XYZ file of C-alpha atoms in Angstrom:
411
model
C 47.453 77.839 146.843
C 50.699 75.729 147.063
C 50.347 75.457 143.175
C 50.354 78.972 143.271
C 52.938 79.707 145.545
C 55.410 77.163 143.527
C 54.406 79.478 140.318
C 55.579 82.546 142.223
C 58.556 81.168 143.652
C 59.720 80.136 140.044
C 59.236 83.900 138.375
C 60.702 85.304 141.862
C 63.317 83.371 140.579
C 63.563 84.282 137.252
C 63.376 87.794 137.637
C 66.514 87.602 140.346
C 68.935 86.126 137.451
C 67.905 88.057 135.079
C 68.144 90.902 137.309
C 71.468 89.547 138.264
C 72.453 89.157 134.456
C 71.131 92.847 133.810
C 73.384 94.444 136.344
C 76.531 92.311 135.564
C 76.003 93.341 132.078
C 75.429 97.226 132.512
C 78.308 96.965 135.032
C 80.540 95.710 132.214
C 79.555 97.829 130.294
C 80.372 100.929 132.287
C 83.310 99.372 132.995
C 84.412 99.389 129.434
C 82.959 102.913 128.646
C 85.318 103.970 131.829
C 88.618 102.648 130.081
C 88.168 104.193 127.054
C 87.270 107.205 128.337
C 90.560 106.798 130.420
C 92.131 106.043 126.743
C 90.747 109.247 125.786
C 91.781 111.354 128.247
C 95.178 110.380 129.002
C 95.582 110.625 124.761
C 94.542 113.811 125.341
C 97.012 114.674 128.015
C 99.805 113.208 126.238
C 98.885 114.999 123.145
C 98.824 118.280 125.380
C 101.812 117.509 126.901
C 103.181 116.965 123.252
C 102.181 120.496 122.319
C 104.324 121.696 125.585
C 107.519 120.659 124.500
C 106.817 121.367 120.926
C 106.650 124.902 121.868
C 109.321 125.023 124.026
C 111.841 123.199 121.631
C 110.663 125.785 119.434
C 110.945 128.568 121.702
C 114.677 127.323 122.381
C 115.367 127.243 118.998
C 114.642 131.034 118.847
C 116.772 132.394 121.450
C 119.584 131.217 119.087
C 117.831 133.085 116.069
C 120.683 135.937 116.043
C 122.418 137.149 112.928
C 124.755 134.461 112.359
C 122.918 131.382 112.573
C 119.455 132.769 111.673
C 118.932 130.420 108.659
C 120.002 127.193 110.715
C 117.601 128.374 113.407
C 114.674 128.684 110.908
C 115.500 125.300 109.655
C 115.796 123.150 113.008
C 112.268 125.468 113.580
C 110.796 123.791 110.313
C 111.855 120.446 111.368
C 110.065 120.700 115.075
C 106.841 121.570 113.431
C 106.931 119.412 110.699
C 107.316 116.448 113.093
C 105.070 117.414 115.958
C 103.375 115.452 118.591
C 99.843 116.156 116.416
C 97.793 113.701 115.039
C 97.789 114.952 111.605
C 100.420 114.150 108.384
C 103.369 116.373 107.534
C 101.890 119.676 106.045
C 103.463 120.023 102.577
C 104.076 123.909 103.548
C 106.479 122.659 106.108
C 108.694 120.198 103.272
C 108.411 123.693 100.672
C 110.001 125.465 104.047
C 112.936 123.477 104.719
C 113.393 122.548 101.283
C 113.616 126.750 100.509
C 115.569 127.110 103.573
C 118.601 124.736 102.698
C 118.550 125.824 98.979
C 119.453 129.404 100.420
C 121.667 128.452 102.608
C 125.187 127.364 101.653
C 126.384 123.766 103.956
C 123.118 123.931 105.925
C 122.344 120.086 104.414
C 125.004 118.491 107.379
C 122.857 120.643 110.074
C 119.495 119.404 108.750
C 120.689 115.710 109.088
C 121.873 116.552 112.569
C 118.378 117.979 113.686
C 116.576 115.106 112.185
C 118.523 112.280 113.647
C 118.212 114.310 116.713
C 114.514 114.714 116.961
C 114.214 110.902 116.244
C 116.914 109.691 118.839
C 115.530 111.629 121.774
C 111.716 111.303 121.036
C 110.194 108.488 122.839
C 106.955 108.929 121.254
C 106.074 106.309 118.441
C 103.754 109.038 116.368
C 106.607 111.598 116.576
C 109.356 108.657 115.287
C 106.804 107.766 112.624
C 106.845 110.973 111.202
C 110.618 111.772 111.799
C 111.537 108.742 109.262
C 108.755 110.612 106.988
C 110.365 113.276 106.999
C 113.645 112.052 106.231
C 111.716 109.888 103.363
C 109.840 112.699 101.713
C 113.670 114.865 101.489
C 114.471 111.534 99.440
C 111.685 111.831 97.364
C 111.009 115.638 96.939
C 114.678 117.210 96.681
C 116.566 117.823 93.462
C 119.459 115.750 92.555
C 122.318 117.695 94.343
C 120.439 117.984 97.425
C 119.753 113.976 97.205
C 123.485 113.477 96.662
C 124.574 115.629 99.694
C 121.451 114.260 102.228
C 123.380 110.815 101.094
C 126.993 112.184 101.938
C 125.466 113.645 105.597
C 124.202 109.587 105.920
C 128.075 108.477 104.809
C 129.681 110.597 107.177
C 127.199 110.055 110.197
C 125.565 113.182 109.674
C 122.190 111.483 109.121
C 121.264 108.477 111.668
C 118.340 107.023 111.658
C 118.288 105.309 115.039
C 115.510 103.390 116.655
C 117.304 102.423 119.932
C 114.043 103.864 122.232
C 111.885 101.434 120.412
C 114.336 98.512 120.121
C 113.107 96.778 124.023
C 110.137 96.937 123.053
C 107.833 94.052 121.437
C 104.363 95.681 120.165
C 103.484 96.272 116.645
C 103.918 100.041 116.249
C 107.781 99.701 117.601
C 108.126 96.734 115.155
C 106.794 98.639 112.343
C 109.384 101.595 113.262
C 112.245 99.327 113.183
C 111.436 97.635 110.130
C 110.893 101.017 108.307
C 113.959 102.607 109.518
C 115.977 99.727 108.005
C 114.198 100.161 105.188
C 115.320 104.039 104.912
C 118.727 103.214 105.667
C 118.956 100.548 102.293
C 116.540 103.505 100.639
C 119.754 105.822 100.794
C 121.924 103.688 98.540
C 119.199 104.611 95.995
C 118.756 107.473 93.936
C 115.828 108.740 91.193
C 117.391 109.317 87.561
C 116.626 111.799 85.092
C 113.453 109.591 84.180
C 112.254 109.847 87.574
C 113.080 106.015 88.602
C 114.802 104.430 91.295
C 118.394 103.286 90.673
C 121.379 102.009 93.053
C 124.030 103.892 93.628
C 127.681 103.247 95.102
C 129.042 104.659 98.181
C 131.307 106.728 96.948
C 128.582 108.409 94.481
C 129.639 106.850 91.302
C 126.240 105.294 89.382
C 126.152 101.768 87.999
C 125.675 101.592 83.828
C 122.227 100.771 82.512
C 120.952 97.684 82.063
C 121.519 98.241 78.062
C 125.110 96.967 78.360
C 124.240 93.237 79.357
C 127.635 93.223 81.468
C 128.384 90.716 83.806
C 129.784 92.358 86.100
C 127.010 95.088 86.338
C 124.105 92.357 86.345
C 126.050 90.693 89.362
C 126.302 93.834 91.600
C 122.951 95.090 90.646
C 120.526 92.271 91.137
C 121.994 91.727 94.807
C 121.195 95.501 95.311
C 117.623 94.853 93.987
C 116.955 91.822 96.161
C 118.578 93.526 98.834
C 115.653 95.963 98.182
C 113.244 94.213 98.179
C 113.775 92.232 101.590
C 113.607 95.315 103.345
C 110.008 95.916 101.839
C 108.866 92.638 102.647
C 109.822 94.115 105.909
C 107.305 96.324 106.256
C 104.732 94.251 105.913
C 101.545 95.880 106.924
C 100.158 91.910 107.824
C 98.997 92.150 111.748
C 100.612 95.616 111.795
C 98.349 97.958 113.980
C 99.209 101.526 112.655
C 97.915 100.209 109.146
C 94.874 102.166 109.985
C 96.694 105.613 110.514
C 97.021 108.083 107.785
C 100.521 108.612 108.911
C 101.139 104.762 108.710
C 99.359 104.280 105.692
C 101.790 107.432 103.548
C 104.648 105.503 104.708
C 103.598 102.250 103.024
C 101.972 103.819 99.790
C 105.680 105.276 99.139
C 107.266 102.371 99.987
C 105.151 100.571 97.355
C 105.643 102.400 94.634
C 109.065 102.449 95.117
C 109.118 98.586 95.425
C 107.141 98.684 91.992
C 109.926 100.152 89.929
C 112.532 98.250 91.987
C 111.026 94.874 91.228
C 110.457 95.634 87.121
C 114.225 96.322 87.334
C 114.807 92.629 89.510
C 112.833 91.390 86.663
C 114.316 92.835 83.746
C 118.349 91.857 85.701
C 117.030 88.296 85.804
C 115.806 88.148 82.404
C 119.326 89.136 81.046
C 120.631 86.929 83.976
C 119.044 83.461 82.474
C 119.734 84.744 78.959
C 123.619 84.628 79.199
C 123.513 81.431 82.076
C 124.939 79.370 79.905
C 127.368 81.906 78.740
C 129.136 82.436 82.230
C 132.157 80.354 83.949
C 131.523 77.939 86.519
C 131.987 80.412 89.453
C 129.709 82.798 88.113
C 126.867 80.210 87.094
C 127.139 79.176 90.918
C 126.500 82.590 91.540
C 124.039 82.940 89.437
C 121.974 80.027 91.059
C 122.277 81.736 94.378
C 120.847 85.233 93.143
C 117.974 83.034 91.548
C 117.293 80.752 95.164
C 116.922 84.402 96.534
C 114.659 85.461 93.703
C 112.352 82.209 94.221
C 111.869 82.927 97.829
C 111.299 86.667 97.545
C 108.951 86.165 94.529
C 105.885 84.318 96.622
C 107.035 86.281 99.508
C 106.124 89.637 97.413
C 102.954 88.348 95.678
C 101.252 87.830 99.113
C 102.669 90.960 100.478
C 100.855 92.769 97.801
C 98.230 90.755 98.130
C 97.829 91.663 101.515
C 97.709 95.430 100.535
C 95.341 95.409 98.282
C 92.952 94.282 100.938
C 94.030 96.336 104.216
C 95.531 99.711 102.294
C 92.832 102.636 101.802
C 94.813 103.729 98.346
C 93.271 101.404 95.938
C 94.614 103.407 93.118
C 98.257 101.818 93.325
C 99.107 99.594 90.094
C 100.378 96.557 91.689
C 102.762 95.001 88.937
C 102.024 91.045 88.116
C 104.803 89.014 90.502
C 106.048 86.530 88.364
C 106.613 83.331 90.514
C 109.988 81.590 89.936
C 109.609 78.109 91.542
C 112.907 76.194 92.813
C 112.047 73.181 90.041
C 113.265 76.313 87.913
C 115.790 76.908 90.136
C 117.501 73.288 90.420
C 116.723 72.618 86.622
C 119.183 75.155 86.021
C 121.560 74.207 88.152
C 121.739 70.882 87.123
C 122.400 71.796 83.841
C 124.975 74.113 85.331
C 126.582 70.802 87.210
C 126.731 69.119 83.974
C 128.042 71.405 82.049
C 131.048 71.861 85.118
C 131.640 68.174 84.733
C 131.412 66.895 80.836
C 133.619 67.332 78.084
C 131.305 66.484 75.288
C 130.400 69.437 72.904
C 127.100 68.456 71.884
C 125.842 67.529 75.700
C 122.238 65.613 75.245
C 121.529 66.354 78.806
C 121.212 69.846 78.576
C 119.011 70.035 75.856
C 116.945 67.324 77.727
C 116.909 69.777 80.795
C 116.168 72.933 78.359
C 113.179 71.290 76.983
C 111.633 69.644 80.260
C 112.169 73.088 81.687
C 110.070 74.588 78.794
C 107.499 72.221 79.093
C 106.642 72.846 82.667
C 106.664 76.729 82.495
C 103.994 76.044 79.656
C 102.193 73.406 81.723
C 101.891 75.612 84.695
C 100.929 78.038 82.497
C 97.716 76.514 81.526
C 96.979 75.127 84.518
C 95.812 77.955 86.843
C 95.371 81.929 86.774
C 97.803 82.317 89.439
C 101.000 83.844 89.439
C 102.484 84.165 86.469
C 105.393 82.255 86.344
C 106.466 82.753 82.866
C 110.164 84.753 83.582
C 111.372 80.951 83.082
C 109.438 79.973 80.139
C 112.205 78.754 77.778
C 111.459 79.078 73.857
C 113.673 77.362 70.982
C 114.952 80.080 69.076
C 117.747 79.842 65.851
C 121.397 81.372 66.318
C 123.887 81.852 64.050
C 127.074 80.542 65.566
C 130.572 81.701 64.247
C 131.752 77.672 63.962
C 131.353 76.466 60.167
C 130.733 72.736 59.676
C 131.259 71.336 56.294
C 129.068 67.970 55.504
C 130.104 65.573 52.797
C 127.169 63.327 50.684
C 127.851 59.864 49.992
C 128.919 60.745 46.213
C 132.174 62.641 47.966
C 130.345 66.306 46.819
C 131.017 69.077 49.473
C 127.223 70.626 50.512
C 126.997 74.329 51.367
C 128.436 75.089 54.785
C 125.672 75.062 57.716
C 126.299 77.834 60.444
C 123.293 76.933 62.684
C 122.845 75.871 66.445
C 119.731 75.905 68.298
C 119.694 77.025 71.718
């Protein structure tokens, strides 16, 4: 019987941890279903409360509906419900509203930015913020060229603000993610879509840079800075441990800003290409210049290829054409600007250096080339290529005859 007794003692035992375990699990468990129904519910009550003051903003904006500002009132109307507290995106009937709305109405463009930067610097609600700077980024992209030009005269004259000072205290991802697409907006405005339907810069005071066509100087100088500029607000926006990636609100604002940074960087890449073309062409204040633009490039180049990296695996649109990122590594970089320091420093004509550093630099794009199937870095592969120079050099044979002038220098 003691035997026995031990025996039961022992599953006695037993059976009181594992009860023990049971309970502390199930408790935890209804623990955890009781906060997220608390999520739930106080979602819900926000969302309700949301729907209040929607209506009530609304209702406001009625009682000024008389004769003389009806067409204002319908438009501050088309802005509340285009940006309410609801879960969903911005209805396209409500952009085709306001868009109608201002085209009919003569100087109602400074009112509309007012009542944007409005709703977004009294909201304190991130989903209402979110789709505030939509707003003002769909008018960007879906308004014809004269309305573009006068949204971007309302942002000039303080018309249009795109403030984020409710979110600016605070530390989690969704306020981050406002803040960095705000800025993002406010370098977006110095931009405007061409006849071809691509993004180019534009100066403050409305007057368009030249095309690219010209190969000027002074118009590759002031455009690639815009471009990088550009670009750095992108890499902003990063959606890397970003929580609203998952949204459908979230995820509209980064497919735009993707495409957009598509045709921006084909244009960084085409500047740079005309850049290292006339390097050796340029005085030593410009070259110095040059190098600077091209450090720039170098960093933003891997910082880009792992930003779209990064989307291809957390973005839902897998239909986006992600252009190759050519890397431009700082061995490039220096290279360069050694040659430039040479060049700054000897009087020689015929400099052996600076072929040497041409060459080397060709044979390490075409080494890295074939060594992986990484990034391409082949915007500083450097081919040998005849040009006909304008300098005439007569050579004499040993019998004293005169051979036919040679009018060739490699570069």
């Amino acid at each position: 019987m003691g035997l026995a007794d031990e025996e039961a003692a022992s599953v006695s035992s037993s059976l009181n941890i594992l009860g023990g375990y049971m309970f502390e699990k199930e408790h935890l468990w209804v623990n955890q279903k009781k906060k997220k129904m608390g999520v739930h519910i106080q979602n819900k009550i926000r969302l309700a409360l949301g729907s209040v003051k929607d209506h009530a903003s609304i209702g406001k904006a009625m009682i000024y509906n008389h004769h003389d500002r009806k067409a204002f009132s319908d438009i501050e109307i088309a802005v509340l419900r285009a940006t309410g507290h609801d879960n969903g995106p911005i209805g396209d009937k409500y952009m085709h509203e306001i868009l109608f709305l201002v085209s009919n109405s003569p100087g109602s463009i400074p009112f509309l930015a007012e009542r944007i930067s409005r709703r977004l610097c009294k909201t304190r609600h991130r989903l209402v913020a979110l789709k505030t700077l939509s707003l003002i980024h769909r008018l960007l992209r879906g308004g014809n060229r004269c309305f573009e030009q006068q949204l971007r005269s309302a942002h000039v004259s303080g018309h249009l603000q795109m403030s984020t000072n409710s979110f600016r205290k605070c530390s989690d991802p969704w306020s981050s993610f406002l803040r960095s697409y705000a800025a993002y907006l406010e370098e977006r405005v110095g931009w405007a879509i061409n006849q071809a339907g691509k993004l180019e810069p534009v100066m403050f005071n409305g007057l368009e840079f030249g095309c690219y066509e010209e190969k000027s100087v002074d118009m590759v100088f002031r455009k690639l800075p815009k471009c990088q500029a550009f670009i750095d607000r992108v890499l902003d926006c990063s959606p890397r441990d970003i929580v609203p990636v998952a949204d459908s609100l979230a995820q509209a604002a980064l497919v735009n800003t993707l495409k957009e940074s598509f045709q921006v960087y084909i244009m960084l890449c085409d500047g740079i290409e005309i850049l290292i073309n006339m390097f050796f062409d340029l005085t030593r204040p410009a070259r110095a210049l040059a190098c600077d633009i091209l450090k720039r490039a170098s960093r933003q180049s891997k910082e880009l290829h792992d930003l779209y990296e990064t989307c291809k695996r957390v973005m839902e649109n897998k239909n986006l054409e992600y252009p190759n990122v050519q890397i431009i590594t700082m061995d490039h970089v220096l290279a360069l600007e050694q040659c430039s320091s040479f060049m700054s420093t000897s009087t020689s004509t015929t400099p052996p250096p600076l072929s040497d550093c041409l060459t080397t630099l060709g044979k390490e794009s075409k080494k890295e080339g074939n060594g992986d199937n990484g990034p391409s870095s082949s915007q500083f592969s450097c081919t040998m290529e005849t040009k006909i120079s304008k300098v005439w050099v007569v050579f004499e044979e040993d019998d004293g005859e005169l051979q036919v002038p040679m009018a060739m220098d490699i570069v």
